[in-house]
Amino acid sequence: EPEVTQTPSHQVTQMGQEVILRCVPISNHLYFYWYRQILGQKVEFLVSFYNNEISEKSEIFDDQFSVERPDGSNFTLKIRSTKLEDSAMYFCASRVSSYNSPLHFGNGTRLTVT
Amino acid sequence: QKEVEQNSGPLSVPEGAIASLNCTYSDRGSQSFFWYRQYSGKSPELIMFIYSNGDKEDGRFTAQLNKASQYVSLLIRDSQPSDSATYLCAVKSTGNQFYFGTGTSLTVIP
């Protein structure tokens, strides 16, 4: 069964450094998402992406964050200057184009900012 | 603010019993409703989804939706220890965004 893949599985970085989290969505999916989950808390929406542009973003997704689909397969989340509070599990998700289709999640990247 | 509320639990049931998980949502325009299972340290895994009022059954799982009451539930019949996990309710409204509840922690006791 096709799946969303994310790399790396764990990223440790120092405060103020830039990180790029990578995702390969399922090939026939057209909507792409980034969510994050701070340990013990709910899954929080960051951004959705469709037709090569951001379709929605949350208050969390400020100027420090950006997303890109640099080629036909990868979908990346960049955090320009990491803060301690950015430490979380980051999930990429994708879904097909039908209105009610569910999200399919990748295995996540655990980001630790020290 | 669109909210999805779940009892955080923990909910404990003996093996073989029925586990009942509940979720309420604030956005009356919500269109589709999803249940995900999340094991500790893992990503959410889709269990089932429901769009129309009433019940939908898939194996040991039954989702129930009441849009008038803004309520969705998940029943797990013949609960197994492997069902022990956190169950996330997710709601999609008219846009592309999915809103998640905080999850209910379920423990099935052998």
Short mmCIF file of C-alpha atoms in Angstrom, two decimals:
data_model
loop_
_atom_site.label_atom_id
_atom_site.label_comp_id
_atom_site.label_asym_id
_atom_site.label_seq_id
_atom_site.Cartn_x
_atom_site.Cartn_y
_atom_site.Cartn_z
CA GLU A 1 0.00 0.00 0.00
CA PRO A 2 1.44 3.42 -0.90
CA GLU A 3 2.51 5.54 2.03
CA VAL A 4 3.74 8.99 2.93
CA THR A 5 7.44 8.95 3.75
CA GLN A 6 9.26 11.46 5.91
CA THR A 7 12.94 12.09 6.51
CA PRO A 8 14.76 12.30 8.81
CA SER A 9 12.98 10.38 11.55
CA HIS A 10 14.81 12.41 14.20
CA GLN A 11 16.54 15.77 13.88
CA VAL A 12 18.50 17.48 16.63
CA THR A 13 19.45 21.09 16.09
CA GLN A 14 20.67 24.06 18.06
CA MET A 15 18.47 27.05 18.72
CA GLY A 16 18.70 29.58 15.91
CA GLN A 17 19.63 27.03 13.26
CA GLU A 18 17.60 26.33 10.13
CA VAL A 19 16.06 22.93 9.58
CA ILE A 20 14.36 21.37 6.59
CA LEU A 21 11.96 18.50 7.08
CA ARG A 22 11.24 16.40 4.04
CA CYS A 23 8.20 14.48 2.89
CA VAL A 24 7.23 12.43 -0.12
CA PRO A 25 3.43 12.34 -0.31
CA ILE A 26 1.50 9.52 -1.92
CA SER A 27 1.91 9.91 -5.66
CA ASN A 28 -1.70 10.50 -6.75
CA HIS A 29 -2.52 12.80 -3.85
CA LEU A 30 -3.03 16.50 -4.53
CA TYR A 31 -3.41 18.06 -1.06
CA PHE A 32 -0.42 18.21 1.27
CA TYR A 33 -0.26 19.18 4.92
CA TRP A 34 2.10 19.73 7.79
CA TYR A 35 0.95 19.13 11.34
CA ARG A 36 2.89 19.18 14.54
CA GLN A 37 2.36 17.51 17.90
CA ILE A 38 4.13 18.71 20.99
CA LEU A 39 4.67 15.86 23.43
CA GLY A 40 1.43 15.05 25.24
CA GLN A 41 -0.61 17.59 23.30
CA LYS A 42 -3.00 17.56 20.37
CA VAL A 43 -2.15 17.31 16.70
CA GLU A 44 -2.02 20.92 15.49
CA PHE A 45 -2.50 22.13 11.92
CA LEU A 46 0.32 24.18 10.44
CA VAL A 47 -0.33 24.52 6.73
CA SER A 48 -2.07 23.01 3.75
CA PHE A 49 -0.77 23.14 0.18
CA TYR A 50 -2.59 22.63 -3.09
CA ASN A 51 -1.79 23.40 -6.70
CA ASN A 52 1.69 24.63 -5.77
CA GLU A 53 0.56 27.20 -3.27
CA ILE A 54 -0.48 27.49 0.34
CA SER A 55 -4.25 27.10 0.65
CA GLU A 56 -4.56 27.59 4.42
CA LYS A 57 -2.22 28.23 7.32
CA SER A 58 -2.59 28.51 11.07
CA GLU A 59 -1.40 31.18 13.48
CA ILE A 60 1.53 28.90 14.35
CA PHE A 61 2.79 29.11 10.77
CA ASP A 62 4.51 32.47 11.06
CA ASP A 63 7.33 34.01 9.02
CA GLN A 64 9.79 31.49 10.45
CA PHE A 65 8.08 28.71 8.55
CA SER A 66 7.91 28.05 4.84
CA VAL A 67 6.87 25.17 2.62
CA GLU A 68 7.97 24.21 -0.82
CA ARG A 69 7.35 21.56 -3.42
CA PRO A 70 10.67 21.76 -5.23
CA ASP A 71 9.94 18.96 -7.67
CA GLY A 72 7.11 16.59 -8.54
CA SER A 73 7.53 14.41 -5.48
CA ASN A 74 9.03 16.19 -2.47
CA PHE A 75 7.23 18.51 -0.06
CA THR A 76 9.38 20.33 2.48
CA LEU A 77 8.88 22.34 5.65
CA LYS A 78 11.61 24.83 6.53
CA ILE A 79 12.02 26.46 9.90
CA ARG A 80 14.42 29.36 9.49
CA SER A 81 15.56 30.04 13.03
CA THR A 82 14.51 27.32 15.42
CA LYS A 83 13.36 28.03 18.95
CA LEU A 84 13.19 25.69 21.91
CA GLU A 85 9.39 25.65 21.62
CA ASP A 86 9.64 24.26 18.08
CA SER A 87 10.59 20.91 19.60
CA ALA A 88 7.81 18.57 18.55
CA MET A 89 6.87 15.73 16.26
CA TYR A 90 6.16 17.05 12.77
CA PHE A 91 3.81 15.05 10.59
CA CYS A 92 3.36 15.36 6.88
CA ALA A 93 0.02 14.21 5.49
CA SER A 94 -1.58 14.01 2.09
CA ARG A 95 -4.92 13.19 0.58
CA VAL A 96 -6.52 12.75 -2.82
CA SER A 97 -8.64 15.46 -4.36
CA SER A 98 -12.10 14.23 -3.45
CA TYR A 99 -13.88 16.48 -1.00
CA ASN A 100 -14.19 14.07 1.91
CA SER A 101 -11.03 12.05 1.48
CA PRO A 102 -9.08 11.34 4.68
CA LEU A 103 -5.58 12.41 5.61
CA HIS A 104 -2.81 9.85 5.33
CA PHE A 105 0.08 10.56 7.66
CA GLY A 106 3.77 9.90 7.38
CA ASN A 107 5.72 8.44 10.30
CA GLY A 108 6.82 11.86 11.45
CA THR A 109 10.06 13.69 12.19
CA ARG A 110 10.92 14.25 15.82
CA LEU A 111 12.59 17.66 16.03
CA THR A 112 14.60 18.42 19.14
CA VAL A 113 15.90 21.97 19.56
CA THR A 114 18.62 22.37 22.17
CA GLN B 1 -12.33 29.00 16.77
CA LYS B 2 -13.35 25.54 15.59
CA GLU B 3 -13.10 23.10 18.48
CA VAL B 4 -13.14 19.35 18.71
CA GLU B 5 -13.61 18.02 22.22
CA GLN B 6 -12.86 14.57 23.54
CA ASN B 7 -12.61 13.13 27.04
CA SER B 8 -8.89 12.61 27.59
CA GLY B 9 -9.48 9.50 29.67
CA PRO B 10 -7.85 7.27 30.48
CA LEU B 11 -10.60 4.83 29.60
CA SER B 12 -10.06 1.29 30.79
CA VAL B 13 -12.10 -1.67 29.61
CA PRO B 14 -11.60 -5.41 30.10
CA GLU B 15 -10.67 -7.55 27.14
CA GLY B 16 -13.74 -8.54 25.13
CA ALA B 17 -15.82 -5.58 26.30
CA ILE B 18 -17.16 -2.68 24.23
CA ALA B 19 -15.17 0.55 24.36
CA SER B 20 -17.14 3.74 23.68
CA LEU B 21 -15.31 6.90 22.64
CA ASN B 22 -17.03 10.24 22.21
CA CYS B 23 -16.35 13.49 20.40
CA THR B 24 -18.17 16.79 20.01
CA TYR B 25 -17.40 19.57 17.57
CA SER B 26 -18.27 23.23 17.42
CA ASP B 27 -18.46 23.97 13.68
CA ARG B 28 -21.97 23.17 12.50
CA GLY B 29 -20.73 23.38 8.91
CA SER B 30 -18.43 20.38 9.37
CA GLN B 31 -18.81 17.85 6.61
CA SER B 32 -16.77 14.77 7.39
CA PHE B 33 -15.53 13.03 10.49
CA PHE B 34 -12.62 10.72 11.05
CA TRP B 35 -11.27 8.45 13.75
CA TYR B 36 -7.54 7.87 13.99
CA ARG B 37 -5.61 5.61 16.31
CA GLN B 38 -2.23 6.75 17.60
CA TYR B 39 0.18 4.52 19.44
CA SER B 40 2.71 6.25 21.66
CA GLY B 41 5.44 7.88 19.59
CA LYS B 42 3.79 6.92 16.31
CA SER B 43 1.77 8.75 13.69
CA PRO B 44 -2.04 8.79 13.51
CA GLU B 45 -3.48 5.83 11.64
CA LEU B 46 -6.91 6.07 10.00
CA ILE B 47 -9.51 3.71 11.45
CA MET B 48 -12.64 4.90 9.72
CA PHE B 49 -14.62 7.89 8.55
CA ILE B 50 -18.26 8.88 8.41
CA TYR B 51 -20.10 11.59 6.48
CA SER B 52 -23.80 10.88 6.98
CA ASN B 53 -25.96 10.75 10.07
CA GLY B 54 -26.36 7.30 11.56
CA ASP B 55 -24.08 4.33 12.04
CA LYS B 56 -21.28 2.96 9.93
CA GLU B 57 -19.74 -0.40 10.73
CA ASP B 58 -16.32 -1.75 9.72
CA GLY B 59 -15.37 -5.00 11.39
CA ARG B 60 -15.21 -4.48 15.16
CA PHE B 61 -15.56 -0.71 14.77
CA THR B 62 -18.76 1.32 14.52
CA ALA B 63 -18.82 5.06 14.00
CA GLN B 64 -21.96 7.00 14.89
CA LEU B 65 -22.75 10.52 13.73
CA ASN B 66 -25.43 12.93 14.89
CA LYS B 67 -24.99 16.26 13.12
CA ALA B 68 -27.92 17.89 14.94
CA SER B 69 -26.17 17.23 18.26
CA GLN B 70 -22.71 17.82 16.75
CA TYR B 71 -21.61 14.51 18.15
CA VAL B 72 -19.62 11.61 16.77
CA SER B 73 -18.65 8.42 18.53
CA LEU B 74 -16.62 5.27 17.99
CA LEU B 75 -17.54 1.89 19.42
CA ILE B 76 -14.96 -0.88 19.54
CA ARG B 77 -16.50 -4.30 20.06
CA ASP B 78 -14.60 -7.28 21.49
CA SER B 79 -11.78 -4.99 22.63
CA GLN B 80 -8.29 -6.46 22.43
CA PRO B 81 -5.11 -5.45 24.30
CA SER B 82 -3.72 -4.36 20.92
CA ASP B 83 -6.48 -1.73 20.78
CA SER B 84 -4.77 0.09 23.66
CA ALA B 85 -3.84 3.46 22.15
CA THR B 86 -4.96 7.06 21.93
CA TYR B 87 -7.96 7.62 19.68
CA LEU B 88 -8.15 10.92 17.85
CA CYS B 89 -11.32 12.44 16.52
CA ALA B 90 -10.78 14.66 13.47
CA VAL B 91 -13.28 16.93 11.78
CA LYS B 92 -13.08 18.49 8.36
CA SER B 93 -15.16 21.60 7.79
CA THR B 94 -15.85 23.41 4.54
CA GLY B 95 -12.20 24.28 3.89
CA ASN B 96 -9.25 21.94 3.59
CA GLN B 97 -8.29 22.01 7.24
CA PHE B 98 -8.77 19.07 9.59
CA TYR B 99 -9.24 19.81 13.29
CA PHE B 100 -8.17 17.25 15.85
CA GLY B 101 -9.30 16.61 19.38
CA THR B 102 -6.80 15.97 22.14
CA GLY B 103 -7.53 12.26 21.97
CA THR B 104 -8.87 9.65 24.39
CA SER B 105 -6.41 7.20 25.89
CA LEU B 106 -7.81 3.65 25.89
CA THR B 107 -6.37 0.76 27.87
CA VAL B 108 -7.73 -2.75 27.31
CA ILE B 109 -6.98 -4.92 30.31
CA PRO B 110 -6.27 -8.61 29.55
#
